[in-house]
Amino acid sequence: MSEAETNVVTSAVKAETVSKKKKMSVKDLTTLGLLTGILLLMAFTPLGYFHTLGVDISLMMIPVGIGAMLMGPRAGAWLGLVFGATSFYQAVTGTSVFSATLFNISPVNTFLLCIPTRMLMGFLTGVIFLIVSKLDKKKTVSFFVGGFFAAFLNTVFFMATLILLFWNTEYIQGFNTAFGGVNPFLFVVMFVGVNGMLEWPASCIAGGVVSKAVSRTLYKKVV
């Protein structure tokens, strides 16, 4: 076999190896399906959303973060899509007063607020976990970091998009008037203060503990 033929064969083998690595295993697909089911179950029970007069308190980012850490950014993006779709469904059906009001103002902007933000959150949670896990030799801290960022990024992307798309609406300015007419940054801090104090620690602890436990039993190569 000539050198050129050898190079072609080597390249083909490498391409095939990369292709196989990109494909999700049966274990991954099963886990992804389970987490998708959990998200849907949470969405239609009080476990997923706690409705308030303002932004709903949610724990939906926890399964998204778990999936992103166990299976990577692409799985995180898919689970973020499921999370966002249930949020948009609540806006359309009026289950969430806050989201429904935004939907009545602009269905397109509400779609952008609910879905792309959650997909980006899931994807980046997976990316951050991969980066931190390379530095975390014991592979413990990285799970809690990923759990925290799932909630933190969810808040940041959602609120940034809310300010960008709805800041000048009468509805959001009504909240701002109640806060004393503050600037957008202080508005975000005041608006999500309670939510952040509940969601961030819950996602950090629950996401970290569950992801670590599942990775130890099913994904031993991660630990």
mmCIF file with all atom_site columns, C-alpha atoms in Angstrom:
data_model
loop_
_atom_site.group_PDB
_atom_site.id
_atom_site.type_symbol
_atom_site.label_atom_id
_atom_site.label_alt_id
_atom_site.label_comp_id
_atom_site.label_asym_id
_atom_site.label_entity_id
_atom_site.label_seq_id
_atom_site.pdbx_PDB_ins_code
_atom_site.Cartn_x
_atom_site.Cartn_y
_atom_site.Cartn_z
_atom_site.occupancy
_atom_site.B_iso_or_equiv
_atom_site.pdbx_formal_charge
_atom_site.auth_seq_id
_atom_site.auth_comp_id
_atom_site.auth_asym_id
_atom_site.auth_atom_id
_atom_site.pdbx_PDB_model_num
ATOM 1   C CA . MET A 1 1   ? 0.000   0.000  0.000  1.00 0.00 ? 1   MET A CA 1
ATOM 2   C CA . SER A 1 2   ? 1.411   3.382  -0.999 1.00 0.00 ? 2   SER A CA 1
ATOM 3   C CA . GLU A 1 3   ? 1.906   6.230  1.457  1.00 0.00 ? 3   GLU A CA 1
ATOM 4   C CA . ALA A 1 4   ? -0.960  8.167  -0.124 1.00 0.00 ? 4   ALA A CA 1
ATOM 5   C CA . GLU A 1 5   ? -3.332  5.201  0.277  1.00 0.00 ? 5   GLU A CA 1
ATOM 6   C CA . THR A 1 6   ? -2.202  4.754  3.870  1.00 0.00 ? 6   THR A CA 1
ATOM 7   C CA . ASN A 1 7   ? -2.965  8.397  4.620  1.00 0.00 ? 7   ASN A CA 1
ATOM 8   C CA . VAL A 1 8   ? -6.420  8.053  3.087  1.00 0.00 ? 8   VAL A CA 1
ATOM 9   C CA . VAL A 1 9   ? -7.192  4.972  5.178  1.00 0.00 ? 9   VAL A CA 1
ATOM 10  C CA . THR A 1 10  ? -5.875  6.656  8.339  1.00 0.00 ? 10  THR A CA 1
ATOM 11  C CA . SER A 1 11  ? -8.007  9.725  7.694  1.00 0.00 ? 11  SER A CA 1
ATOM 12  C CA . ALA A 1 12  ? -11.070 7.558  7.126  1.00 0.00 ? 12  ALA A CA 1
ATOM 13  C CA . VAL A 1 13  ? -10.486 5.683  10.376 1.00 0.00 ? 13  VAL A CA 1
ATOM 14  C CA . LYS A 1 14  ? -10.081 8.943  12.279 1.00 0.00 ? 14  LYS A CA 1
ATOM 15  C CA . ALA A 1 15  ? -13.248 10.357 10.716 1.00 0.00 ? 15  ALA A CA 1
ATOM 16  C CA . GLU A 1 16  ? -15.162 7.216  11.628 1.00 0.00 ? 16  GLU A CA 1
ATOM 17  C CA . THR A 1 17  ? -13.864 7.411  15.211 1.00 0.00 ? 17  THR A CA 1
ATOM 18  C CA . VAL A 1 18  ? -14.896 11.049 15.540 1.00 0.00 ? 18  VAL A CA 1
ATOM 19  C CA . SER A 1 19  ? -18.302 10.237 14.069 1.00 0.00 ? 19  SER A CA 1
ATOM 20  C CA . LYS A 1 20  ? -18.854 7.470  16.606 1.00 0.00 ? 20  LYS A CA 1
ATOM 21  C CA . LYS A 1 21  ? -17.817 9.729  19.451 1.00 0.00 ? 21  LYS A CA 1
ATOM 22  C CA . LYS A 1 22  ? -20.343 12.335 18.330 1.00 0.00 ? 22  LYS A CA 1
ATOM 23  C CA . LYS A 1 23  ? -23.173 9.805  18.359 1.00 0.00 ? 23  LYS A CA 1
ATOM 24  C CA . MET A 1 24  ? -25.045 9.406  21.598 1.00 0.00 ? 24  MET A CA 1
ATOM 25  C CA . SER A 1 25  ? -24.934 5.999  23.230 1.00 0.00 ? 25  SER A CA 1
ATOM 26  C CA . VAL A 1 26  ? -28.020 4.040  24.247 1.00 0.00 ? 26  VAL A CA 1
ATOM 27  C CA . LYS A 1 27  ? -27.249 5.003  27.832 1.00 0.00 ? 27  LYS A CA 1
ATOM 28  C CA . ASP A 1 28  ? -27.159 8.678  26.860 1.00 0.00 ? 28  ASP A CA 1
ATOM 29  C CA . LEU A 1 29  ? -30.408 8.449  24.907 1.00 0.00 ? 29  LEU A CA 1
ATOM 30  C CA . THR A 1 30  ? -32.106 6.672  27.800 1.00 0.00 ? 30  THR A CA 1
ATOM 31  C CA . THR A 1 31  ? -30.889 9.277  30.277 1.00 0.00 ? 31  THR A CA 1
ATOM 32  C CA . LEU A 1 32  ? -31.905 12.082 27.932 1.00 0.00 ? 32  LEU A CA 1
ATOM 33  C CA . GLY A 1 33  ? -35.368 10.600 27.534 1.00 0.00 ? 33  GLY A CA 1
ATOM 34  C CA . LEU A 1 34  ? -35.724 10.216 31.294 1.00 0.00 ? 34  LEU A CA 1
ATOM 35  C CA . LEU A 1 35  ? -34.708 13.819 31.940 1.00 0.00 ? 35  LEU A CA 1
ATOM 36  C CA . THR A 1 36  ? -37.060 15.017 29.207 1.00 0.00 ? 36  THR A CA 1
ATOM 37  C CA . GLY A 1 37  ? -39.889 13.139 30.907 1.00 0.00 ? 37  GLY A CA 1
ATOM 38  C CA . ILE A 1 38  ? -38.937 14.633 34.269 1.00 0.00 ? 38  ILE A CA 1
ATOM 39  C CA . LEU A 1 39  ? -39.036 18.134 32.787 1.00 0.00 ? 39  LEU A CA 1
ATOM 40  C CA . LEU A 1 40  ? -42.489 17.531 31.330 1.00 0.00 ? 40  LEU A CA 1
ATOM 41  C CA . LEU A 1 41  ? -43.722 16.104 34.623 1.00 0.00 ? 41  LEU A CA 1
ATOM 42  C CA . MET A 1 42  ? -42.349 19.066 36.555 1.00 0.00 ? 42  MET A CA 1
ATOM 43  C CA . ALA A 1 43  ? -43.852 21.524 34.074 1.00 0.00 ? 43  ALA A CA 1
ATOM 44  C CA . PHE A 1 44  ? -47.376 20.316 34.724 1.00 0.00 ? 44  PHE A CA 1
ATOM 45  C CA . THR A 1 45  ? -47.068 19.990 38.499 1.00 0.00 ? 45  THR A CA 1
ATOM 46  C CA . PRO A 1 46  ? -46.099 22.496 41.216 1.00 0.00 ? 46  PRO A CA 1
ATOM 47  C CA . LEU A 1 47  ? -42.606 20.944 41.201 1.00 0.00 ? 47  LEU A CA 1
ATOM 48  C CA . GLY A 1 48  ? -41.553 22.917 38.133 1.00 0.00 ? 48  GLY A CA 1
ATOM 49  C CA . TYR A 1 49  ? -43.010 26.394 38.485 1.00 0.00 ? 49  TYR A CA 1
ATOM 50  C CA . PHE A 1 50  ? -44.083 28.433 41.488 1.00 0.00 ? 50  PHE A CA 1
ATOM 51  C CA . HIS A 1 51  ? -46.276 31.182 40.076 1.00 0.00 ? 51  HIS A CA 1
ATOM 52  C CA . THR A 1 52  ? -45.975 34.669 41.563 1.00 0.00 ? 52  THR A CA 1
ATOM 53  C CA . LEU A 1 53  ? -47.099 38.138 40.521 1.00 0.00 ? 53  LEU A CA 1
ATOM 54  C CA . GLY A 1 54  ? -43.664 38.689 38.987 1.00 0.00 ? 54  GLY A CA 1
ATOM 55  C CA . VAL A 1 55  ? -41.169 36.266 37.457 1.00 0.00 ? 55  VAL A CA 1
ATOM 56  C CA . ASP A 1 56  ? -42.112 32.679 38.316 1.00 0.00 ? 56  ASP A CA 1
ATOM 57  C CA . ILE A 1 57  ? -39.775 30.752 40.597 1.00 0.00 ? 57  ILE A CA 1
ATOM 58  C CA . SER A 1 58  ? -38.644 27.643 38.748 1.00 0.00 ? 58  SER A CA 1
ATOM 59  C CA . LEU A 1 59  ? -36.587 24.532 39.381 1.00 0.00 ? 59  LEU A CA 1
ATOM 60  C CA . MET A 1 60  ? -36.708 23.400 35.765 1.00 0.00 ? 60  MET A CA 1
ATOM 61  C CA . MET A 1 61  ? -33.080 24.315 35.201 1.00 0.00 ? 61  MET A CA 1
ATOM 62  C CA . ILE A 1 62  ? -31.942 21.517 37.528 1.00 0.00 ? 62  ILE A CA 1
ATOM 63  C CA . PRO A 1 63  ? -32.670 18.599 35.117 1.00 0.00 ? 63  PRO A CA 1
ATOM 64  C CA . VAL A 1 64  ? -31.273 20.732 32.285 1.00 0.00 ? 64  VAL A CA 1
ATOM 65  C CA . GLY A 1 65  ? -28.032 21.233 34.187 1.00 0.00 ? 65  GLY A CA 1
ATOM 66  C CA . ILE A 1 66  ? -27.808 17.564 35.108 1.00 0.00 ? 66  ILE A CA 1
ATOM 67  C CA . GLY A 1 67  ? -28.187 16.503 31.489 1.00 0.00 ? 67  GLY A CA 1
ATOM 68  C CA . ALA A 1 68  ? -25.678 19.081 30.282 1.00 0.00 ? 68  ALA A CA 1
ATOM 69  C CA . MET A 1 69  ? -23.091 17.841 32.779 1.00 0.00 ? 69  MET A CA 1
ATOM 70  C CA . LEU A 1 70  ? -23.639 14.141 32.147 1.00 0.00 ? 70  LEU A CA 1
ATOM 71  C CA . MET A 1 71  ? -24.027 14.188 28.371 1.00 0.00 ? 71  MET A CA 1
ATOM 72  C CA . GLY A 1 72  ? -22.558 17.447 27.151 1.00 0.00 ? 72  GLY A CA 1
ATOM 73  C CA . PRO A 1 73  ? -23.628 20.785 25.653 1.00 0.00 ? 73  PRO A CA 1
ATOM 74  C CA . ARG A 1 74  ? -25.849 19.323 22.907 1.00 0.00 ? 74  ARG A CA 1
ATOM 75  C CA . ALA A 1 75  ? -27.941 17.434 25.451 1.00 0.00 ? 75  ALA A CA 1
ATOM 76  C CA . GLY A 1 76  ? -28.075 20.601 27.546 1.00 0.00 ? 76  GLY A CA 1
ATOM 77  C CA . ALA A 1 77  ? -29.380 22.548 24.557 1.00 0.00 ? 77  ALA A CA 1
ATOM 78  C CA . TRP A 1 78  ? -32.092 19.936 23.906 1.00 0.00 ? 78  TRP A CA 1
ATOM 79  C CA . LEU A 1 79  ? -33.233 19.913 27.531 1.00 0.00 ? 79  LEU A CA 1
ATOM 80  C CA . GLY A 1 80  ? -33.142 23.708 27.513 1.00 0.00 ? 80  GLY A CA 1
ATOM 81  C CA . LEU A 1 81  ? -35.433 23.588 24.483 1.00 0.00 ? 81  LEU A CA 1
ATOM 82  C CA . VAL A 1 82  ? -37.886 21.388 26.399 1.00 0.00 ? 82  VAL A CA 1
ATOM 83  C CA . PHE A 1 83  ? -37.711 23.755 29.382 1.00 0.00 ? 83  PHE A CA 1
ATOM 84  C CA . GLY A 1 84  ? -38.290 26.770 27.147 1.00 0.00 ? 84  GLY A CA 1
ATOM 85  C CA . ALA A 1 85  ? -41.139 25.104 25.285 1.00 0.00 ? 85  ALA A CA 1
ATOM 86  C CA . THR A 1 86  ? -43.023 24.417 28.523 1.00 0.00 ? 86  THR A CA 1
ATOM 87  C CA . SER A 1 87  ? -42.460 28.022 29.590 1.00 0.00 ? 87  SER A CA 1
ATOM 88  C CA . PHE A 1 88  ? -43.801 29.297 26.273 1.00 0.00 ? 88  PHE A CA 1
ATOM 89  C CA . TYR A 1 89  ? -46.761 26.907 26.576 1.00 0.00 ? 89  TYR A CA 1
ATOM 90  C CA . GLN A 1 90  ? -47.616 28.496 29.910 1.00 0.00 ? 90  GLN A CA 1
ATOM 91  C CA . ALA A 1 91  ? -47.488 31.907 28.271 1.00 0.00 ? 91  ALA A CA 1
ATOM 92  C CA . VAL A 1 92  ? -49.815 30.811 25.474 1.00 0.00 ? 92  VAL A CA 1
ATOM 93  C CA . THR A 1 93  ? -52.308 29.093 27.767 1.00 0.00 ? 93  THR A CA 1
ATOM 94  C CA . GLY A 1 94  ? -52.240 31.769 30.462 1.00 0.00 ? 94  GLY A CA 1
ATOM 95  C CA . THR A 1 95  ? -50.997 29.410 33.170 1.00 0.00 ? 95  THR A CA 1
ATOM 96  C CA . SER A 1 96  ? -48.394 32.002 34.105 1.00 0.00 ? 96  SER A CA 1
ATOM 97  C CA . VAL A 1 97  ? -49.886 35.477 34.512 1.00 0.00 ? 97  VAL A CA 1
ATOM 98  C CA . PHE A 1 98  ? -46.524 37.162 33.956 1.00 0.00 ? 98  PHE A CA 1
ATOM 99  C CA . SER A 1 99  ? -45.648 35.242 30.789 1.00 0.00 ? 99  SER A CA 1
ATOM 100 C CA . ALA A 1 100 ? -49.209 35.458 29.462 1.00 0.00 ? 100 ALA A CA 1
ATOM 101 C CA . THR A 1 101 ? -49.161 39.235 29.799 1.00 0.00 ? 101 THR A CA 1
ATOM 102 C CA . LEU A 1 102 ? -45.897 39.397 27.878 1.00 0.00 ? 102 LEU A CA 1
ATOM 103 C CA . PHE A 1 103 ? -47.381 37.088 25.223 1.00 0.00 ? 103 PHE A CA 1
ATOM 104 C CA . ASN A 1 104 ? -50.318 39.454 24.768 1.00 0.00 ? 104 ASN A CA 1
ATOM 105 C CA . ILE A 1 105 ? -47.837 42.292 24.246 1.00 0.00 ? 105 ILE A CA 1
ATOM 106 C CA . SER A 1 106 ? -45.676 40.401 21.731 1.00 0.00 ? 106 SER A CA 1
ATOM 107 C CA . PRO A 1 107 ? -45.922 36.665 20.965 1.00 0.00 ? 107 PRO A CA 1
ATOM 108 C CA . VAL A 1 108 ? -42.678 36.725 18.952 1.00 0.00 ? 108 VAL A CA 1
ATOM 109 C CA . ASN A 1 109 ? -40.671 38.451 21.675 1.00 0.00 ? 109 ASN A CA 1
ATOM 110 C CA . THR A 1 110 ? -42.120 36.100 24.269 1.00 0.00 ? 110 THR A CA 1
ATOM 111 C CA . PHE A 1 111 ? -40.996 33.140 22.173 1.00 0.00 ? 111 PHE A CA 1
ATOM 112 C CA . LEU A 1 112 ? -37.494 34.605 22.039 1.00 0.00 ? 112 LEU A CA 1
ATOM 113 C CA . LEU A 1 113 ? -37.614 35.189 25.786 1.00 0.00 ? 113 LEU A CA 1
ATOM 114 C CA . CYS A 1 114 ? -38.681 31.642 26.635 1.00 0.00 ? 114 CYS A CA 1
ATOM 115 C CA . ILE A 1 115 ? -36.884 29.312 24.246 1.00 0.00 ? 115 ILE A CA 1
ATOM 116 C CA . PRO A 1 116 ? -33.505 30.529 22.873 1.00 0.00 ? 116 PRO A CA 1
ATOM 117 C CA . THR A 1 117 ? -32.470 31.750 26.328 1.00 0.00 ? 117 THR A CA 1
ATOM 118 C CA . ARG A 1 118 ? -33.029 28.312 27.870 1.00 0.00 ? 118 ARG A CA 1
ATOM 119 C CA . MET A 1 119 ? -31.302 26.505 25.002 1.00 0.00 ? 119 MET A CA 1
ATOM 120 C CA . LEU A 1 120 ? -28.256 28.762 25.368 1.00 0.00 ? 120 LEU A CA 1
ATOM 121 C CA . MET A 1 121 ? -28.288 28.209 29.125 1.00 0.00 ? 121 MET A CA 1
ATOM 122 C CA . GLY A 1 122 ? -28.259 24.428 28.698 1.00 0.00 ? 122 GLY A CA 1
ATOM 123 C CA . PHE A 1 123 ? -25.542 24.503 26.061 1.00 0.00 ? 123 PHE A CA 1
ATOM 124 C CA . LEU A 1 124 ? -23.224 26.813 28.000 1.00 0.00 ? 124 LEU A CA 1
ATOM 125 C CA . THR A 1 125 ? -23.747 24.888 31.238 1.00 0.00 ? 125 THR A CA 1
ATOM 126 C CA . GLY A 1 126 ? -22.321 21.863 29.446 1.00 0.00 ? 126 GLY A CA 1
ATOM 127 C CA . VAL A 1 127 ? -19.410 23.908 28.106 1.00 0.00 ? 127 VAL A CA 1
ATOM 128 C CA . ILE A 1 128 ? -18.596 25.397 31.509 1.00 0.00 ? 128 ILE A CA 1
ATOM 129 C CA . PHE A 1 129 ? -18.728 21.960 33.125 1.00 0.00 ? 129 PHE A CA 1
ATOM 130 C CA . LEU A 1 130 ? -16.296 20.548 30.571 1.00 0.00 ? 130 LEU A CA 1
ATOM 131 C CA . ILE A 1 131 ? -13.866 23.403 31.212 1.00 0.00 ? 131 ILE A CA 1
ATOM 132 C CA . VAL A 1 132 ? -14.070 23.227 34.999 1.00 0.00 ? 132 VAL A CA 1
ATOM 133 C CA . SER A 1 133 ? -13.908 19.414 35.082 1.00 0.00 ? 133 SER A CA 1
ATOM 134 C CA . LYS A 1 134 ? -10.500 19.550 33.388 1.00 0.00 ? 134 LYS A CA 1
ATOM 135 C CA . LEU A 1 135 ? -9.225  21.573 36.346 1.00 0.00 ? 135 LEU A CA 1
ATOM 136 C CA . ASP A 1 136 ? -11.134 19.603 38.984 1.00 0.00 ? 136 ASP A CA 1
ATOM 137 C CA . LYS A 1 137 ? -9.042  16.459 39.455 1.00 0.00 ? 137 LYS A CA 1
ATOM 138 C CA . LYS A 1 138 ? -11.486 14.870 41.914 1.00 0.00 ? 138 LYS A CA 1
ATOM 139 C CA . LYS A 1 139 ? -14.430 15.682 39.620 1.00 0.00 ? 139 LYS A CA 1
ATOM 140 C CA . THR A 1 140 ? -16.566 16.924 42.505 1.00 0.00 ? 140 THR A CA 1
ATOM 141 C CA . VAL A 1 141 ? -16.499 20.714 42.545 1.00 0.00 ? 141 VAL A CA 1
ATOM 142 C CA . SER A 1 142 ? -17.254 20.816 38.818 1.00 0.00 ? 142 SER A CA 1
ATOM 143 C CA . PHE A 1 143 ? -20.700 19.274 39.349 1.00 0.00 ? 143 PHE A CA 1
ATOM 144 C CA . PHE A 1 144 ? -21.698 21.946 41.857 1.00 0.00 ? 144 PHE A CA 1
ATOM 145 C CA . VAL A 1 145 ? -20.269 24.675 39.634 1.00 0.00 ? 145 VAL A CA 1
ATOM 146 C CA . GLY A 1 146 ? -22.338 23.343 36.733 1.00 0.00 ? 146 GLY A CA 1
ATOM 147 C CA . GLY A 1 147 ? -25.453 23.162 38.910 1.00 0.00 ? 147 GLY A CA 1
ATOM 148 C CA . PHE A 1 148 ? -24.977 26.768 39.986 1.00 0.00 ? 148 PHE A CA 1
ATOM 149 C CA . PHE A 1 149 ? -24.395 28.085 36.483 1.00 0.00 ? 149 PHE A CA 1
ATOM 150 C CA . ALA A 1 150 ? -27.515 26.354 35.165 1.00 0.00 ? 150 ALA A CA 1
ATOM 151 C CA . ALA A 1 151 ? -29.627 28.571 37.429 1.00 0.00 ? 151 ALA A CA 1
ATOM 152 C CA . PHE A 1 152 ? -27.395 31.631 37.192 1.00 0.00 ? 152 PHE A CA 1
ATOM 153 C CA . LEU A 1 153 ? -27.273 31.645 33.387 1.00 0.00 ? 153 LEU A CA 1
ATOM 154 C CA . ASN A 1 154 ? -31.012 31.015 33.224 1.00 0.00 ? 154 ASN A CA 1
ATOM 155 C CA . THR A 1 155 ? -31.602 34.158 35.264 1.00 0.00 ? 155 THR A CA 1
ATOM 156 C CA . VAL A 1 156 ? -29.043 36.248 33.390 1.00 0.00 ? 156 VAL A CA 1
ATOM 157 C CA . PHE A 1 157 ? -30.222 35.324 29.884 1.00 0.00 ? 157 PHE A CA 1
ATOM 158 C CA . PHE A 1 158 ? -33.910 35.579 30.750 1.00 0.00 ? 158 PHE A CA 1
ATOM 159 C CA . MET A 1 159 ? -33.631 38.952 32.450 1.00 0.00 ? 159 MET A CA 1
ATOM 160 C CA . ALA A 1 160 ? -31.259 40.385 29.825 1.00 0.00 ? 160 ALA A CA 1
ATOM 161 C CA . THR A 1 161 ? -33.710 39.416 27.084 1.00 0.00 ? 161 THR A CA 1
ATOM 162 C CA . LEU A 1 162 ? -36.646 40.729 29.114 1.00 0.00 ? 162 LEU A CA 1
ATOM 163 C CA . ILE A 1 163 ? -34.948 44.124 29.477 1.00 0.00 ? 163 ILE A CA 1
ATOM 164 C CA . LEU A 1 164 ? -33.919 44.171 25.820 1.00 0.00 ? 164 LEU A CA 1
ATOM 165 C CA . LEU A 1 165 ? -37.347 43.291 24.429 1.00 0.00 ? 165 LEU A CA 1
ATOM 166 C CA . PHE A 1 166 ? -39.847 44.522 27.011 1.00 0.00 ? 166 PHE A CA 1
ATOM 167 C CA . TRP A 1 167 ? -38.167 47.289 29.024 1.00 0.00 ? 167 TRP A CA 1
ATOM 168 C CA . ASN A 1 168 ? -40.153 50.114 27.410 1.00 0.00 ? 168 ASN A CA 1
ATOM 169 C CA . THR A 1 169 ? -43.516 48.379 27.717 1.00 0.00 ? 169 THR A CA 1
ATOM 170 C CA . GLU A 1 170 ? -46.131 49.748 30.073 1.00 0.00 ? 170 GLU A CA 1
ATOM 171 C CA . TYR A 1 171 ? -46.279 46.413 31.910 1.00 0.00 ? 171 TYR A CA 1
ATOM 172 C CA . ILE A 1 172 ? -42.600 46.260 32.872 1.00 0.00 ? 172 ILE A CA 1
ATOM 173 C CA . GLN A 1 173 ? -42.476 49.975 33.593 1.00 0.00 ? 173 GLN A CA 1
ATOM 174 C CA . GLY A 1 174 ? -45.354 49.412 35.995 1.00 0.00 ? 174 GLY A CA 1
ATOM 175 C CA . PHE A 1 175 ? -43.072 47.148 38.043 1.00 0.00 ? 175 PHE A CA 1
ATOM 176 C CA . ASN A 1 176 ? -40.261 49.658 37.715 1.00 0.00 ? 176 ASN A CA 1
ATOM 177 C CA . THR A 1 177 ? -42.464 52.458 39.033 1.00 0.00 ? 177 THR A CA 1
ATOM 178 C CA . ALA A 1 178 ? -43.181 50.339 42.101 1.00 0.00 ? 178 ALA A CA 1
ATOM 179 C CA . PHE A 1 179 ? -39.419 50.023 42.587 1.00 0.00 ? 179 PHE A CA 1
ATOM 180 C CA . GLY A 1 180 ? -39.005 53.782 42.455 1.00 0.00 ? 180 GLY A CA 1
ATOM 181 C CA . GLY A 1 181 ? -38.038 54.174 38.818 1.00 0.00 ? 181 GLY A CA 1
ATOM 182 C CA . VAL A 1 182 ? -34.598 52.556 39.008 1.00 0.00 ? 182 VAL A CA 1
ATOM 183 C CA . ASN A 1 183 ? -32.177 51.824 36.158 1.00 0.00 ? 183 ASN A CA 1
ATOM 184 C CA . PRO A 1 184 ? -32.324 48.459 34.340 1.00 0.00 ? 184 PRO A CA 1
ATOM 185 C CA . PHE A 1 185 ? -29.497 46.901 36.375 1.00 0.00 ? 185 PHE A CA 1
ATOM 186 C CA . LEU A 1 186 ? -31.087 47.719 39.744 1.00 0.00 ? 186 LEU A CA 1
ATOM 187 C CA . PHE A 1 187 ? -34.439 46.641 38.361 1.00 0.00 ? 187 PHE A CA 1
ATOM 188 C CA . VAL A 1 188 ? -33.038 43.191 37.589 1.00 0.00 ? 188 VAL A CA 1
ATOM 189 C CA . VAL A 1 189 ? -31.452 42.898 41.037 1.00 0.00 ? 189 VAL A CA 1
ATOM 190 C CA . MET A 1 190 ? -34.671 43.896 42.807 1.00 0.00 ? 190 MET A CA 1
ATOM 191 C CA . PHE A 1 191 ? -36.937 41.885 40.516 1.00 0.00 ? 191 PHE A CA 1
ATOM 192 C CA . VAL A 1 192 ? -35.126 38.558 40.841 1.00 0.00 ? 192 VAL A CA 1
ATOM 193 C CA . GLY A 1 193 ? -33.742 38.950 44.351 1.00 0.00 ? 193 GLY A CA 1
ATOM 194 C CA . VAL A 1 194 ? -35.962 36.340 46.021 1.00 0.00 ? 194 VAL A CA 1
ATOM 195 C CA . ASN A 1 195 ? -35.926 34.070 42.973 1.00 0.00 ? 195 ASN A CA 1
ATOM 196 C CA . GLY A 1 196 ? -32.146 34.069 42.849 1.00 0.00 ? 196 GLY A CA 1
ATOM 197 C CA . MET A 1 197 ? -31.780 33.319 46.545 1.00 0.00 ? 197 MET A CA 1
ATOM 198 C CA . LEU A 1 198 ? -34.015 30.262 46.098 1.00 0.00 ? 198 LEU A CA 1
ATOM 199 C CA . GLU A 1 199 ? -33.094 29.008 42.627 1.00 0.00 ? 199 GLU A CA 1
ATOM 200 C CA . TRP A 1 200 ? -29.302 29.360 42.639 1.00 0.00 ? 200 TRP A CA 1
ATOM 201 C CA . PRO A 1 201 ? -28.551 27.417 45.857 1.00 0.00 ? 201 PRO A CA 1
ATOM 202 C CA . ALA A 1 202 ? -31.206 24.797 45.028 1.00 0.00 ? 202 ALA A CA 1
ATOM 203 C CA . SER A 1 203 ? -29.767 24.194 41.562 1.00 0.00 ? 203 SER A CA 1
ATOM 204 C CA . CYS A 1 204 ? -26.195 24.200 42.848 1.00 0.00 ? 204 CYS A CA 1
ATOM 205 C CA . ILE A 1 205 ? -26.859 21.649 45.596 1.00 0.00 ? 205 ILE A CA 1
ATOM 206 C CA . ALA A 1 206 ? -29.447 19.424 43.897 1.00 0.00 ? 206 ALA A CA 1
ATOM 207 C CA . GLY A 1 207 ? -27.749 19.550 40.508 1.00 0.00 ? 207 GLY A CA 1
ATOM 208 C CA . GLY A 1 208 ? -24.342 18.844 42.006 1.00 0.00 ? 208 GLY A CA 1
ATOM 209 C CA . VAL A 1 209 ? -25.432 15.979 44.245 1.00 0.00 ? 209 VAL A CA 1
ATOM 210 C CA . VAL A 1 210 ? -27.615 14.228 41.656 1.00 0.00 ? 210 VAL A CA 1
ATOM 211 C CA . SER A 1 211 ? -25.127 14.647 38.801 1.00 0.00 ? 211 SER A CA 1
ATOM 212 C CA . LYS A 1 212 ? -22.271 13.345 40.917 1.00 0.00 ? 212 LYS A CA 1
ATOM 213 C CA . ALA A 1 213 ? -24.301 10.336 42.056 1.00 0.00 ? 213 ALA A CA 1
ATOM 214 C CA . VAL A 1 214 ? -25.519 9.456  38.558 1.00 0.00 ? 214 VAL A CA 1
ATOM 215 C CA . SER A 1 215 ? -22.061 9.892  37.037 1.00 0.00 ? 215 SER A CA 1
ATOM 216 C CA . ARG A 1 216 ? -20.616 7.582  39.676 1.00 0.00 ? 216 ARG A CA 1
ATOM 217 C CA . THR A 1 217 ? -23.100 4.807  38.936 1.00 0.00 ? 217 THR A CA 1
ATOM 218 C CA . LEU A 1 218 ? -23.726 5.167  35.198 1.00 0.00 ? 218 LEU A CA 1
ATOM 219 C CA . TYR A 1 219 ? -20.908 7.295  33.843 1.00 0.00 ? 219 TYR A CA 1
ATOM 220 C CA . LYS A 1 220 ? -17.892 5.941  35.661 1.00 0.00 ? 220 LYS A CA 1
ATOM 221 C CA . LYS A 1 221 ? -15.553 7.440  33.092 1.00 0.00 ? 221 LYS A CA 1
ATOM 222 C CA . VAL A 1 222 ? -16.606 10.908 34.290 1.00 0.00 ? 222 VAL A CA 1
ATOM 223 C CA . VAL A 1 223 ? -15.605 10.316 37.915 1.00 0.00 ? 223 VAL A CA 1
#
